[in-house]
Amino acid sequence: MVQVTSQSKKVAKRLKELREKKKITQEELALEAGINRAYVGYIERGERNPSTEVISKLARALKIPVYELFK
């Protein structure tokens, strides 16, 4: 089982918030970021700890600086 940190849970909540604000689906975000749609769902539910590479891809896909995911 993956141990999810409190920081990952914060990123999860913020990712979902930003994605919904931009009115895009998990599938659209995943396609733009070049990652699996299911993985986006796992991240948003706080079930996975995304790597820095994945966080960078998600930020680029959302057209935001990486630090926005940590607010």
XYZ file of C-alpha atoms in Angstrom:
71
model
C 0.000 0.000 0.000
C 1.198 3.506 -0.863
C 1.644 5.858 2.091
C 0.297 9.243 1.084
C 1.704 12.308 2.802
C -0.296 15.291 4.014
C 1.467 17.395 1.360
C 0.265 14.985 -1.350
C -3.276 15.347 -0.030
C -2.972 19.136 -0.285
C -1.698 18.823 -3.856
C -4.570 16.438 -4.610
C -7.189 18.897 -3.430
C -5.520 21.817 -5.221
C -5.147 19.865 -8.477
C -8.843 19.041 -8.553
C -9.738 22.624 -7.670
C -7.583 24.064 -10.483
C -8.767 21.482 -13.025
C -12.417 22.188 -12.264
C -11.798 25.948 -12.379
C -10.468 25.505 -15.931
C -13.523 23.353 -16.714
C -11.579 20.381 -18.036
C -12.074 16.706 -17.337
C -9.536 14.337 -15.827
C -9.273 12.745 -19.250
C -8.506 16.067 -20.949
C -5.912 16.936 -18.319
C -4.290 13.516 -18.592
C -4.134 13.726 -22.383
C -2.573 17.195 -22.259
C -0.083 16.124 -19.561
C 0.786 12.840 -21.276
C -0.196 10.659 -18.330
C -2.856 8.036 -17.694
C -6.359 9.304 -16.848
C -6.725 6.826 -14.015
C -3.501 8.158 -12.500
C -4.959 11.688 -12.465
C -7.925 10.278 -10.549
C -5.640 8.521 -8.071
C -3.724 11.757 -7.493
C -6.897 13.813 -7.040
C -8.263 11.324 -4.519
C -4.966 11.404 -2.624
C -4.264 7.745 -3.360
C -0.882 8.313 -5.037
C 2.194 10.436 -4.406
C 2.999 12.072 -7.758
C 6.649 12.481 -8.683
C 8.124 15.902 -9.364
C 8.089 15.012 -13.063
C 4.345 14.293 -12.970
C 3.675 17.465 -10.981
C 5.578 19.445 -13.628
C 3.591 17.817 -16.431
C 0.303 18.596 -14.692
C 1.296 22.218 -14.091
C 2.293 22.623 -17.752
C -0.982 21.067 -18.876
C -2.902 23.485 -16.632
C -0.697 26.370 -17.853
C 0.273 27.361 -14.322
C 3.563 27.593 -12.427
C 4.341 24.496 -10.350
C 4.113 26.400 -7.076
C 0.375 26.969 -7.695
C -0.195 23.287 -6.961
C 1.288 23.759 -3.491
C -0.840 26.713 -2.353
